[in-house]
Amino acid sequence: MTAVAPHAASTSTTLDNGLTLVVTPLPFARSVSVTFFLRAGSRYEEGASAGLSHFCEHLCFKGTERRPRPTDLSSEIDAVGGSINATTDRELTSYYAKVTPEYLERALDVLSDMLRCSLYRESEIERERDVILEELAAVQDAPDELAGVLLDGLLWPGQPLGRDIAGTPESVRSVAAGRLRSYYRTQYVANGAVLSIAGAVEAGRARDLADRFVGGWEPGSPADWIRAAPAPGEGARLMLRTKETEQAHIALGMPGLSLVDPDRYALGLLSAVLGEGMSSRLFVKLREELALCYDVHSSVALLMDTGSLGVYAGVDRARTDEALSAIVRELARIRDPVGEEELARAKTLVRSRIQLRLEDTRAVSARYGALAALGLPLLTPEETIARYEAVTASDLRRVAERVVRDSEFRLAVVAPASDEAPLAAARAGAV
C-alpha cells in the first residue's frame, strides 16, 4: 500500500463562548479555506416548518448592517479571486470561502458578518421565497433527483429525512418572516457553531482571528435534531411518479447504518464493490453486458442515527422490468462471499478518493469541520484509511446479510404512465 503523505495534525479548541475552532495547517497549500458549520438542517424542522434551514441559508446572503446589499457580500470575495457559497444538508448548514492566504481576514470578516448580522428584511424574504419555489420546481424537472426524494419518503415516511431539504411548496409559501428570524436567532449561536480553517495558516494566527471575528458571538440554546423512526413494516414500499420522461429513473434503497456504527467502513467497501466506478458489478452487468443504461451506481448515506444504501439507474423505458430484475440479482449476489481481488480494488478506490481530496483546502476544511460539528473524532486520513484496510471479506458478507435484505427494499420510479404495467410485473420480484 502506498503511504499517504501526512499533513499537520488538526487541532480543536473551544472559545469562551462555546464555539469550536478546528485548524488544519497545510504547509504545501497556496490557499486557505474557511468553513462555518451550524446546527441547522432539515432534521431540525417539524413538518409545518420544512425548509426553514435552507430558507435561512439563502437569506444570509441578502445583506447585513455593514453590507446592506447582497452584492456587497459576494463582491468582497469575488474581488480577490476567491469563492464563497453555502449549503444546507439534513444535519448541518455550512458557509464557506476559499481565498489566497493574504485575504483570510476578509473571508472571516464576510462570513462572520453574514452569520451574526444578517438583516432578514421583508422585501428580501419575499423575493427569496419565489427563488426557493423555483428551486423546488427544478427538482420536479430533474427525474433522477426526484426519484431520490421519493425514495427518501419511503425510507423515512412522515419524517424530516423523508422530505426534500428545501421543504415543500406549501411550507415555503406559508412560513412567516417572524418564524424565519426566530429560527435564525435560535440556531445561529456561538455554541451551535464550528469554525474550520484549513490551508496556508498557522494555528496561532487562526486562533487570534477567531477571537477577533467570532469571540464576541453570543451563545444560546439551539434546538436539537429530530430522531429517526423506522419505517413501519406495513408501510408503502413502492412509489411510482408518472412523468413524461425519456428514461425510467429507478431508485432502489434500504435502511443502512449510522455514522457511529462500527460496520460503516465495511458498508462503504460493499457499495464500492456493488456500484461505484466503472469496474463495479452494477456497471459491468447493466451497462457493459446488458446495455441497459448509461448511468447506474450505488451510494451510502450515513447519518447520526440512521442511514441508507441505495442504487440508481436511468434506463430505457421499455426495459424497466429487465433493469430492475438485474439490479435485484446483483443485490442478492452481493450477499455471497466477495473475492480478495474485488475487495482489494474497493480498498484502492476508497483510499485514492481520500488521498485526492486532501489536495483541496476546501475539502480538508469541510472534512474536519463536519466531524467536529457531528461530535465525531477528528480521525486523520491515515487513521480512516487504516479502518478501511482492516475490513475483511467475512466482514463484507456479514454486513451484506445485515443490510441487504429483500424485506427492507424500497423502490421509487419516475417514468411515463405507459410504463406502469411492465413495472407492476417486475416489482413482484423486487419489493
Short mmCIF file of C-alpha atoms in Angstrom, two decimals:
data_model
loop_
_atom_site.label_atom_id
_atom_site.label_comp_id
_atom_site.label_asym_id
_atom_site.label_seq_id
_atom_site.Cartn_x
_atom_site.Cartn_y
_atom_site.Cartn_z
CA MET A 1 0.00 0.00 0.00
CA THR A 2 1.30 3.44 -0.96
CA ALA A 3 1.77 5.66 2.07
CA VAL A 4 -0.37 8.75 2.46
CA ALA A 5 1.67 11.93 2.84
CA PRO A 6 0.67 13.25 6.25
CA HIS A 7 -0.28 16.84 6.81
CA ALA A 8 -0.01 18.80 10.05
CA ALA A 9 -2.39 17.50 12.68
CA SER A 10 -5.73 19.21 13.14
CA THR A 11 -6.28 20.94 16.45
CA SER A 12 -9.62 21.60 18.09
CA THR A 13 -10.23 24.22 20.74
CA THR A 14 -13.34 25.75 22.28
CA LEU A 15 -13.67 29.50 22.65
CA ASP A 16 -15.14 31.01 25.80
CA ASN A 17 -18.50 31.45 24.06
CA GLY A 18 -18.72 27.75 23.18
CA LEU A 19 -17.73 27.97 19.51
CA THR A 20 -15.47 25.13 18.37
CA LEU A 21 -12.42 26.10 16.32
CA VAL A 22 -10.69 23.45 14.18
CA VAL A 23 -7.43 24.36 12.45
CA THR A 24 -5.59 22.19 9.91
CA PRO A 25 -2.33 23.74 8.67
CA LEU A 26 -1.31 22.53 5.20
CA PRO A 27 2.23 23.75 4.51
CA PHE A 28 2.07 22.84 0.82
CA ALA A 29 -1.11 24.85 0.19
CA ARG A 30 -1.40 28.11 -1.70
CA SER A 31 -4.91 28.78 -0.45
CA VAL A 32 -6.83 28.82 2.79
CA SER A 33 -10.44 27.75 3.25
CA VAL A 34 -12.84 28.82 5.96
CA THR A 35 -15.97 26.83 6.74
CA PHE A 36 -18.61 27.55 9.35
CA PHE A 37 -20.93 24.72 10.33
CA LEU A 38 -24.23 25.45 12.08
CA ARG A 39 -26.63 23.15 13.91
CA ALA A 40 -29.34 23.71 11.32
CA GLY A 41 -30.76 21.37 8.71
CA SER A 42 -33.91 19.53 7.73
CA ARG A 43 -33.59 17.25 10.79
CA TYR A 44 -34.28 20.26 13.00
CA GLU A 45 -37.63 21.02 11.39
CA GLU A 46 -41.18 19.88 12.10
CA GLY A 47 -43.45 19.29 9.11
CA ALA A 48 -45.03 22.74 9.00
CA SER A 49 -41.57 24.32 9.15
CA ALA A 50 -39.98 22.16 6.44
CA GLY A 51 -37.31 24.10 4.60
CA LEU A 52 -36.59 26.62 7.38
CA SER A 53 -32.84 25.90 7.44
CA HIS A 54 -32.50 26.14 3.69
CA PHE A 55 -34.52 29.38 3.59
CA CYS A 56 -32.28 30.91 6.26
CA GLU A 57 -29.18 29.92 4.33
CA HIS A 58 -30.44 31.90 1.34
CA LEU A 59 -31.29 34.93 3.47
CA CYS A 60 -27.82 35.15 4.99
CA PHE A 61 -26.59 36.21 1.54
CA LYS A 62 -29.09 39.09 1.31
CA GLY A 63 -27.40 41.80 3.31
CA THR A 64 -26.12 42.79 6.74
CA GLU A 65 -25.93 46.06 8.64
CA ARG A 66 -22.41 46.72 7.33
CA ARG A 67 -23.05 45.25 3.89
CA PRO A 68 -26.72 46.02 3.18
CA ARG A 69 -26.87 44.79 -0.43
CA PRO A 70 -26.42 41.15 -1.48
CA THR A 71 -23.69 42.19 -3.90
CA ASP A 72 -21.79 43.86 -1.05
CA LEU A 73 -21.13 40.41 0.40
CA SER A 74 -20.22 38.43 -2.69
CA SER A 75 -18.19 41.19 -4.33
CA GLU A 76 -15.70 41.35 -1.45
CA ILE A 77 -14.66 37.76 -2.12
CA ASP A 78 -15.04 37.95 -5.91
CA ALA A 79 -12.76 40.99 -5.99
CA VAL A 80 -9.83 38.96 -4.66
CA GLY A 81 -10.40 35.94 -6.89
CA GLY A 82 -11.90 33.80 -4.13
CA SER A 83 -15.10 31.80 -3.91
CA ILE A 84 -17.95 31.87 -1.42
CA ASN A 85 -21.03 29.71 -1.07
CA ALA A 86 -23.16 27.72 1.34
CA THR A 87 -25.13 24.50 1.50
CA THR A 88 -27.88 23.08 3.66
CA ASP A 89 -28.00 19.38 4.41
CA ARG A 90 -30.06 17.20 6.68
CA GLU A 91 -27.88 17.66 9.74
CA LEU A 92 -25.77 20.76 9.13
CA THR A 93 -25.71 24.05 7.28
CA SER A 94 -22.29 25.20 6.13
CA TYR A 95 -20.94 28.51 4.81
CA TYR A 96 -17.53 28.57 3.21
CA ALA A 97 -15.00 30.70 1.41
CA LYS A 98 -11.69 29.89 -0.27
CA VAL A 99 -9.08 32.59 -0.79
CA THR A 100 -5.35 33.09 -1.04
CA PRO A 101 -3.71 33.43 2.39
CA GLU A 102 -3.42 37.23 2.42
CA TYR A 103 -7.23 37.51 2.29
CA LEU A 104 -8.04 35.18 5.17
CA GLU A 105 -9.13 38.09 7.36
CA ARG A 106 -11.50 39.29 4.68
CA ALA A 107 -13.09 35.83 4.32
CA LEU A 108 -13.62 35.56 8.08
CA ASP A 109 -15.00 39.09 8.25
CA VAL A 110 -17.56 38.49 5.49
CA LEU A 111 -18.69 35.07 6.70
CA SER A 112 -18.96 36.04 10.35
CA ASP A 113 -20.90 39.17 9.38
CA MET A 114 -23.40 37.06 7.44
CA LEU A 115 -23.91 34.61 10.28
CA ARG A 116 -24.19 37.18 13.05
CA CYS A 117 -25.74 40.27 11.49
CA SER A 118 -27.97 39.36 8.54
CA LEU A 119 -30.94 41.73 8.21
CA TYR A 120 -33.77 39.39 7.14
CA ARG A 121 -35.66 42.25 5.52
CA GLU A 122 -39.25 41.64 4.49
CA SER A 123 -38.60 42.52 0.86
CA GLU A 124 -35.70 40.06 0.60
CA ILE A 125 -37.68 37.32 2.33
CA GLU A 126 -40.49 37.62 -0.22
CA ARG A 127 -38.05 37.80 -3.12
CA GLU A 128 -36.18 34.71 -1.93
CA ARG A 129 -39.43 32.83 -1.29
CA ASP A 130 -40.05 32.90 -5.05
CA VAL A 131 -36.47 31.81 -5.76
CA ILE A 132 -36.81 28.76 -3.49
CA LEU A 133 -40.13 27.82 -5.06
CA GLU A 134 -38.35 27.77 -8.41
CA GLU A 135 -35.59 25.66 -6.87
CA LEU A 136 -38.20 23.12 -5.74
CA ALA A 137 -39.78 23.20 -9.18
CA ALA A 138 -36.38 22.40 -10.70
CA VAL A 139 -36.30 19.13 -8.75
CA GLN A 140 -39.59 18.15 -10.39
CA ASP A 141 -37.87 18.68 -13.75
CA ALA A 142 -34.86 16.55 -12.72
CA PRO A 143 -36.25 13.00 -12.62
CA ASP A 144 -33.10 11.46 -11.14
CA GLU A 145 -33.25 13.87 -8.19
CA LEU A 146 -36.98 13.39 -7.87
CA ALA A 147 -36.58 9.61 -7.68
CA GLY A 148 -34.13 10.08 -4.81
CA VAL A 149 -36.53 12.33 -2.90
CA LEU A 150 -39.35 9.82 -3.39
CA LEU A 151 -37.13 7.01 -2.12
CA ASP A 152 -36.31 9.02 1.00
CA GLY A 153 -40.04 9.35 1.60
CA LEU A 154 -40.39 5.57 1.53
CA LEU A 155 -37.43 5.01 3.83
CA TRP A 156 -38.46 7.68 6.36
CA PRO A 157 -42.17 8.34 5.83
CA GLY A 158 -43.67 11.35 7.57
CA GLN A 159 -40.29 12.46 8.93
CA PRO A 160 -37.81 15.26 8.16
CA LEU A 161 -35.44 12.78 6.49
CA GLY A 162 -38.20 11.80 4.09
CA ARG A 163 -38.67 15.31 2.69
CA ASP A 164 -36.77 17.50 0.28
CA ILE A 165 -34.23 19.51 2.29
CA ALA A 166 -35.66 22.69 0.78
CA GLY A 167 -39.13 21.84 2.11
CA THR A 168 -42.37 21.72 0.17
CA PRO A 169 -44.09 24.41 -1.90
CA GLU A 170 -46.74 24.64 0.81
CA SER A 171 -44.28 25.08 3.68
CA VAL A 172 -42.17 27.61 1.78
CA ARG A 173 -45.23 29.67 0.84
CA SER A 174 -46.63 29.65 4.38
CA VAL A 175 -43.58 30.22 6.60
CA ALA A 176 -43.79 33.64 8.20
CA ALA A 177 -40.97 36.17 8.26
CA GLY A 178 -41.07 36.16 12.05
CA ARG A 179 -40.56 32.40 12.14
CA LEU A 180 -37.51 32.71 9.91
CA ARG A 181 -35.99 35.42 12.10
CA SER A 182 -36.70 33.42 15.25
CA TYR A 183 -35.05 30.29 13.83
CA TYR A 184 -32.03 32.34 12.76
CA ARG A 185 -31.63 33.82 16.24
CA THR A 186 -32.08 30.41 17.90
CA GLN A 187 -29.82 28.22 15.77
CA TYR A 188 -27.15 30.70 14.68
CA VAL A 189 -25.38 30.99 18.01
CA ALA A 190 -21.76 30.52 19.02
CA ASN A 191 -22.21 27.27 20.95
CA GLY A 192 -24.04 25.78 17.98
CA ALA A 193 -21.24 26.60 15.54
CA VAL A 194 -17.94 25.15 14.38
CA LEU A 195 -15.31 27.18 12.54
CA SER A 196 -12.89 25.08 10.48
CA ILE A 197 -9.86 26.68 8.82
CA ALA A 198 -7.52 24.67 6.60
CA GLY A 199 -4.62 25.54 4.34
CA ALA A 200 -1.80 28.07 4.47
CA VAL A 201 -2.37 29.23 8.03
CA GLU A 202 -0.69 28.76 11.40
CA ALA A 203 -2.75 27.58 14.35
CA GLY A 204 -1.82 30.58 16.50
CA ARG A 205 -2.90 33.11 13.88
CA ALA A 206 -6.14 31.20 13.26
CA ARG A 207 -6.96 31.38 16.97
CA ASP A 208 -6.22 35.11 17.09
CA LEU A 209 -8.50 35.76 14.11
CA ALA A 210 -11.25 33.58 15.55
CA ASP A 211 -11.15 35.55 18.80
CA ARG A 212 -11.32 38.76 16.82
CA PHE A 213 -14.20 37.90 14.49
CA VAL A 214 -16.36 35.47 16.45
CA GLY A 215 -15.11 35.74 20.03
CA GLY A 216 -17.96 38.15 20.76
CA TRP A 217 -20.65 35.98 19.19
CA GLU A 218 -23.30 35.31 21.83
CA PRO A 219 -24.10 31.72 22.85
CA GLY A 220 -27.67 30.47 23.09
CA SER A 221 -29.88 27.39 23.35
CA PRO A 222 -30.14 25.88 19.85
CA ALA A 223 -32.85 23.29 19.31
CA ASP A 224 -31.88 19.64 18.95
CA TRP A 225 -32.39 17.43 15.92
CA ILE A 226 -35.32 15.06 15.48
CA ARG A 227 -34.57 11.36 15.84
CA ALA A 228 -35.46 8.98 13.04
CA ALA A 229 -38.16 6.36 13.37
CA PRO A 230 -38.03 3.13 11.38
CA ALA A 231 -40.45 2.78 8.51
CA PRO A 232 -43.48 0.72 9.59
CA GLY A 233 -43.43 -2.85 8.38
CA GLU A 234 -46.78 -2.43 6.69
CA GLY A 235 -45.79 0.89 5.11
CA ALA A 236 -45.55 1.65 1.41
CA ARG A 237 -42.61 0.09 -0.37
CA LEU A 238 -43.23 1.32 -3.91
CA MET A 239 -43.70 4.83 -5.27
CA LEU A 240 -44.33 5.45 -8.96
CA ARG A 241 -44.40 9.05 -10.15
CA THR A 242 -45.75 9.31 -13.68
CA LYS A 243 -43.90 11.88 -15.74
CA GLU A 244 -43.17 12.30 -19.41
CA THR A 245 -39.50 11.38 -19.43
CA GLU A 246 -37.23 9.80 -22.00
CA GLN A 247 -35.96 7.28 -19.44
CA ALA A 248 -37.34 5.40 -16.49
CA HIS A 249 -35.47 6.56 -13.39
CA ILE A 250 -35.11 3.80 -10.80
CA ALA A 251 -34.10 4.40 -7.18
CA LEU A 252 -33.99 1.27 -5.03
CA GLY A 253 -32.87 1.54 -1.44
CA MET A 254 -32.93 0.04 2.03
CA PRO A 255 -32.11 1.17 5.58
CA GLY A 256 -28.39 1.29 6.21
CA LEU A 257 -26.06 2.22 9.06
CA SER A 258 -25.36 5.30 11.13
CA LEU A 259 -22.28 7.50 11.31
CA VAL A 260 -21.17 5.79 14.51
CA ASP A 261 -21.80 2.17 13.54
CA PRO A 262 -18.51 0.20 13.53
CA ASP A 263 -19.62 -1.57 10.36
CA ARG A 264 -19.83 1.65 8.33
CA TYR A 265 -16.40 1.06 6.80
CA ALA A 266 -17.40 -2.39 5.60
CA LEU A 267 -20.63 -0.97 4.17
CA GLY A 268 -18.65 1.67 2.28
CA LEU A 269 -16.49 -1.02 0.69
CA LEU A 270 -19.56 -3.13 -0.05
CA SER A 271 -21.05 -0.22 -2.00
CA ALA A 272 -17.77 0.24 -3.86
CA VAL A 273 -17.89 -3.40 -4.99
CA LEU A 274 -21.57 -3.13 -5.87
CA GLY A 275 -21.82 0.09 -7.81
CA GLU A 276 -19.06 2.67 -7.51
CA GLY A 277 -16.79 3.07 -10.50
CA MET A 278 -16.64 1.55 -13.96
CA SER A 279 -15.37 -1.78 -12.65
CA SER A 280 -18.20 -2.25 -10.18
CA ARG A 281 -20.65 -5.10 -10.52
CA LEU A 282 -23.67 -3.00 -11.41
CA PHE A 283 -21.78 -1.03 -14.05
CA VAL A 284 -20.29 -4.11 -15.66
CA LYS A 285 -23.56 -6.05 -15.67
CA LEU A 286 -26.15 -3.39 -16.57
CA ARG A 287 -24.09 -1.17 -18.84
CA GLU A 288 -21.31 -3.25 -20.34
CA GLU A 289 -23.00 -6.64 -20.63
CA LEU A 290 -26.73 -5.88 -20.91
CA ALA A 291 -26.52 -2.34 -22.40
CA LEU A 292 -29.48 -1.33 -20.25
CA CYS A 293 -28.35 2.12 -19.17
CA TYR A 294 -25.79 4.88 -19.31
CA ASP A 295 -25.73 5.69 -15.60
CA VAL A 296 -26.00 3.16 -12.79
CA HIS A 297 -24.42 3.46 -9.37
CA SER A 298 -24.81 2.74 -5.68
CA SER A 299 -24.29 5.08 -2.75
CA VAL A 300 -24.28 5.10 1.04
CA ALA A 301 -25.85 7.75 3.28
CA LEU A 302 -24.52 7.87 6.84
CA LEU A 303 -26.50 9.95 9.33
CA MET A 304 -26.27 10.42 13.07
CA ASP A 305 -28.73 7.68 13.99
CA THR A 306 -29.66 6.02 10.71
CA GLY A 307 -28.60 5.67 7.09
CA SER A 308 -29.32 4.01 3.78
CA LEU A 309 -27.84 2.01 0.92
CA GLY A 310 -29.24 2.91 -2.47
CA VAL A 311 -28.97 2.12 -6.16
CA TYR A 312 -29.91 4.48 -9.00
CA ALA A 313 -30.26 3.72 -12.71
CA GLY A 314 -31.66 5.63 -15.66
CA VAL A 315 -32.86 3.07 -18.20
CA ASP A 316 -34.74 2.64 -21.45
CA ARG A 317 -38.43 2.89 -20.58
CA ALA A 318 -39.23 -0.32 -22.44
CA ARG A 319 -36.65 -2.25 -20.40
CA THR A 320 -37.56 -1.09 -16.89
CA ASP A 321 -38.52 -4.55 -15.70
CA GLU A 322 -35.36 -6.09 -17.13
CA ALA A 323 -33.15 -3.49 -15.48
CA LEU A 324 -34.90 -3.81 -12.15
CA SER A 325 -34.55 -7.57 -12.19
CA ALA A 326 -30.83 -7.25 -12.98
CA ILE A 327 -30.33 -4.83 -10.06
CA VAL A 328 -32.12 -7.16 -7.67
CA ARG A 329 -29.97 -10.09 -8.82
CA GLU A 330 -26.80 -8.10 -8.15
CA LEU A 331 -28.07 -7.17 -4.70
CA ALA A 332 -28.70 -10.84 -3.99
CA ARG A 333 -25.25 -11.77 -5.29
CA ILE A 334 -23.52 -9.20 -3.05
CA ARG A 335 -24.54 -11.36 -0.09
CA ASP A 336 -22.23 -14.10 -1.39
CA PRO A 337 -18.54 -14.01 -0.46
CA VAL A 338 -16.59 -11.22 -2.16
CA GLY A 339 -13.25 -12.27 -3.61
CA GLU A 340 -9.99 -10.83 -2.36
CA GLU A 341 -9.31 -9.18 -5.73
CA GLU A 342 -12.61 -7.32 -5.68
CA LEU A 343 -12.09 -6.32 -2.07
CA ALA A 344 -8.60 -5.03 -2.86
CA ARG A 345 -9.99 -2.98 -5.76
CA ALA A 346 -12.61 -1.43 -3.47
CA LYS A 347 -9.99 -0.55 -0.88
CA THR A 348 -7.82 1.08 -3.53
CA LEU A 349 -10.79 3.09 -4.79
CA VAL A 350 -11.68 4.37 -1.33
CA ARG A 351 -8.07 5.05 -0.36
CA SER A 352 -7.41 7.04 -3.53
CA ARG A 353 -10.55 9.12 -3.08
CA ILE A 354 -9.46 10.12 0.40
CA GLN A 355 -5.95 10.99 -0.78
CA LEU A 356 -7.11 13.04 -3.76
CA ARG A 357 -9.46 15.12 -1.63
CA LEU A 358 -6.57 16.17 0.56
CA GLU A 359 -5.24 18.36 -2.26
CA ASP A 360 -8.15 20.79 -1.84
CA THR A 361 -8.13 23.04 1.21
CA ARG A 362 -11.89 23.42 0.90
CA ALA A 363 -12.36 19.64 1.22
CA VAL A 364 -9.99 19.44 4.19
CA SER A 365 -11.77 22.30 5.93
CA ALA A 366 -15.13 20.63 5.33
CA ARG A 367 -13.89 17.21 6.45
CA TYR A 368 -12.65 18.22 9.87
CA GLY A 369 -15.34 20.82 10.46
CA ALA A 370 -18.12 18.35 9.79
CA LEU A 371 -16.55 15.74 12.07
CA ALA A 372 -16.35 18.28 14.88
CA ALA A 373 -19.89 19.54 14.28
CA LEU A 374 -21.26 15.99 14.45
CA GLY A 375 -19.30 15.18 17.59
CA LEU A 376 -17.09 12.61 15.88
CA PRO A 377 -13.35 12.03 16.44
CA LEU A 378 -11.05 14.06 14.19
CA LEU A 379 -9.57 10.98 12.54
CA THR A 380 -6.64 11.69 10.27
CA PRO A 381 -6.80 10.40 6.70
CA GLU A 382 -4.27 7.75 7.67
CA GLU A 383 -6.47 6.57 10.53
CA THR A 384 -9.54 6.48 8.31
CA ILE A 385 -7.73 4.51 5.62
CA ALA A 386 -6.47 2.05 8.25
CA ARG A 387 -10.06 1.30 9.23
CA TYR A 388 -10.97 0.50 5.64
CA GLU A 389 -7.84 -1.61 5.23
CA ALA A 390 -8.80 -3.67 8.28
CA VAL A 391 -12.08 -4.82 6.70
CA THR A 392 -12.11 -8.49 5.66
CA ALA A 393 -14.18 -10.43 3.16
CA SER A 394 -16.07 -12.02 6.03
CA ASP A 395 -16.90 -8.51 7.32
CA LEU A 396 -18.40 -7.66 3.95
CA ARG A 397 -20.53 -10.79 3.93
CA ARG A 398 -21.76 -10.17 7.47
CA VAL A 399 -22.69 -6.55 6.69
CA ALA A 400 -24.39 -7.56 3.45
CA GLU A 401 -26.54 -10.05 5.32
CA ARG A 402 -27.29 -7.36 7.89
CA VAL A 403 -28.28 -4.62 5.41
CA VAL A 404 -29.22 -6.14 2.04
CA ARG A 405 -32.50 -7.79 2.96
CA ASP A 406 -35.28 -8.20 0.43
CA SER A 407 -37.90 -7.45 3.05
CA GLU A 408 -36.42 -3.97 3.53
CA PHE A 409 -36.24 -2.93 -0.13
CA ARG A 410 -37.99 0.31 -1.14
CA LEU A 411 -38.47 1.28 -4.77
CA ALA A 412 -39.17 4.68 -6.34
CA VAL A 413 -39.58 5.07 -10.09
CA VAL A 414 -40.14 8.17 -12.20
CA ALA A 415 -41.43 7.17 -15.62
CA PRO A 416 -44.24 7.81 -18.12
CA ALA A 417 -47.66 6.43 -17.21
CA SER A 418 -47.43 3.87 -20.01
CA ASP A 419 -44.59 2.16 -18.17
CA GLU A 420 -46.69 1.27 -15.13
CA ALA A 421 -47.71 -2.13 -16.48
CA PRO A 422 -44.22 -3.56 -17.02
CA LEU A 423 -43.13 -2.11 -13.69
CA ALA A 424 -46.05 -3.77 -11.94
CA ALA A 425 -44.99 -7.06 -13.47
CA ALA A 426 -41.40 -6.62 -12.35
CA ARG A 427 -41.91 -5.30 -8.86
CA ALA A 428 -43.13 -8.63 -7.51
CA GLY A 429 -39.57 -9.85 -7.68
CA ALA A 430 -38.10 -6.63 -6.32
CA VAL A 431 -40.16 -5.46 -3.37
#
